[in-house]
GROMACS .gro file of C-alpha atoms in nm:
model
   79
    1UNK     CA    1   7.981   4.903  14.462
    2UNK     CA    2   7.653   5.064  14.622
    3UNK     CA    3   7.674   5.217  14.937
    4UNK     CA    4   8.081   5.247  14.875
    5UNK     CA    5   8.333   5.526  14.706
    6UNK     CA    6   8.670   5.531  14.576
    7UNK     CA    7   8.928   5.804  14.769
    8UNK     CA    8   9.294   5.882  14.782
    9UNK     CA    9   9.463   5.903  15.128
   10UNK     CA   10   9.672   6.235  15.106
   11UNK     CA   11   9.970   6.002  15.160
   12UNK     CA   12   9.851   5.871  14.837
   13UNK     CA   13   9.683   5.556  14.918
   14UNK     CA   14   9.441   5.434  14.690
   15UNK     CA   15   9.148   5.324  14.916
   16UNK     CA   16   8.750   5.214  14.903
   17UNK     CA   17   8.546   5.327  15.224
   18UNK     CA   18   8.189   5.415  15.310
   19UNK     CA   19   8.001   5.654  15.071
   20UNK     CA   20   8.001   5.878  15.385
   21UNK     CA   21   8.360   5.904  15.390
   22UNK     CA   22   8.453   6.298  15.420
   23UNK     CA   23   8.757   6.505  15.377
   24UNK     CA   24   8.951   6.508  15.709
   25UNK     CA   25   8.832   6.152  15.784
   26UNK     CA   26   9.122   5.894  15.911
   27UNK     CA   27   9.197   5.550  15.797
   28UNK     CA   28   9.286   5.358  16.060
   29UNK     CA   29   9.441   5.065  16.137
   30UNK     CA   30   9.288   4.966  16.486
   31UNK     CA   31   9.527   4.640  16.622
   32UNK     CA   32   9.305   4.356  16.633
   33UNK     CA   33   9.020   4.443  16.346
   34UNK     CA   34   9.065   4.292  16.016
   35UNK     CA   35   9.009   4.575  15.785
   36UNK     CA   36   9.112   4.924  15.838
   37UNK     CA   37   8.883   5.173  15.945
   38UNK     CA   38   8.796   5.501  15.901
   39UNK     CA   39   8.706   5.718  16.127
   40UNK     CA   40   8.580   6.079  16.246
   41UNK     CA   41   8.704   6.323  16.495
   42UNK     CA   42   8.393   6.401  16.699
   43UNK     CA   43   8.528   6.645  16.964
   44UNK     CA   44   8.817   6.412  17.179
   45UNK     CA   45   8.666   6.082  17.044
   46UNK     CA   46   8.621   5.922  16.709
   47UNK     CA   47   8.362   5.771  16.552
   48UNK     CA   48   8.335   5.490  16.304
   49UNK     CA   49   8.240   5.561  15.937
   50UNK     CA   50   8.271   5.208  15.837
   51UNK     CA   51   8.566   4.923  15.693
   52UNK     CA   52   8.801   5.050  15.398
   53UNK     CA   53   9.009   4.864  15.132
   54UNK     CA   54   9.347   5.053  15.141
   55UNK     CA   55   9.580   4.931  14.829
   56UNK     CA   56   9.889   4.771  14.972
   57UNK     CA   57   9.803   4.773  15.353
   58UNK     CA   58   9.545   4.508  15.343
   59UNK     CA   59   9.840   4.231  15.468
   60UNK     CA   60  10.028   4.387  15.760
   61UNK     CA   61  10.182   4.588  15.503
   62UNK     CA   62  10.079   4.894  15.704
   63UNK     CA   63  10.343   4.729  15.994
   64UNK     CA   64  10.655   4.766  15.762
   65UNK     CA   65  10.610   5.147  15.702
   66UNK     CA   66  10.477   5.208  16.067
   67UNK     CA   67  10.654   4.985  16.307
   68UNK     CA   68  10.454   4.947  16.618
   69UNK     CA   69  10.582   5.180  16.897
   70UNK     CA   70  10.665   5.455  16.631
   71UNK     CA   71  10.462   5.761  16.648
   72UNK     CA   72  10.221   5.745  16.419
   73UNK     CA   73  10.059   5.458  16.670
   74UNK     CA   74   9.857   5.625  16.952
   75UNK     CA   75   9.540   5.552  17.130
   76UNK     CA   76   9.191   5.649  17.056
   77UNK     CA   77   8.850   5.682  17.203
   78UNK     CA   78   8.542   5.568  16.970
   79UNK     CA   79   8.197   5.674  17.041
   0.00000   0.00000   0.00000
């Protein structure tokens, strides 16, 4: 797994992201991308680290703990 590293979400997801991947990054799940995300604040916009493998959310599983429309959905800039 070059190039890749193993992290915990602090909701307790078991994930593997980019070797860049920081504490205070976000996984994301962007509507329409295959993979979830994560990403950066970088002032009011985001940017992308890279794709992540998130245990248990990698089938719309994400959907049935965060029902589109609830508030944990919001829009985002990426630069």
């Amino acid at each position: 797994m070059r190039l890749r590293r193993l992290f915990v979400t602090s909701n307790g997801h078991f994930c593997i992201g980019p070797s860049k991947t920081q504490v205070g990054d976000i996984v994301s799940v962007i509507v329409g991308c295959n993979l979830p995300i994560v990403i950066r604040p970088s002032g009011s916009c985001f940017k992308v680290v890279g794709e992540a493998y998130v245990h248990n959310y990698m089938a719309g599983e994400v959907l049935k703990d965060h029902p589109i429309g609830t508030s944990r959905w919001v829009d985002i800039s990426l630069s």
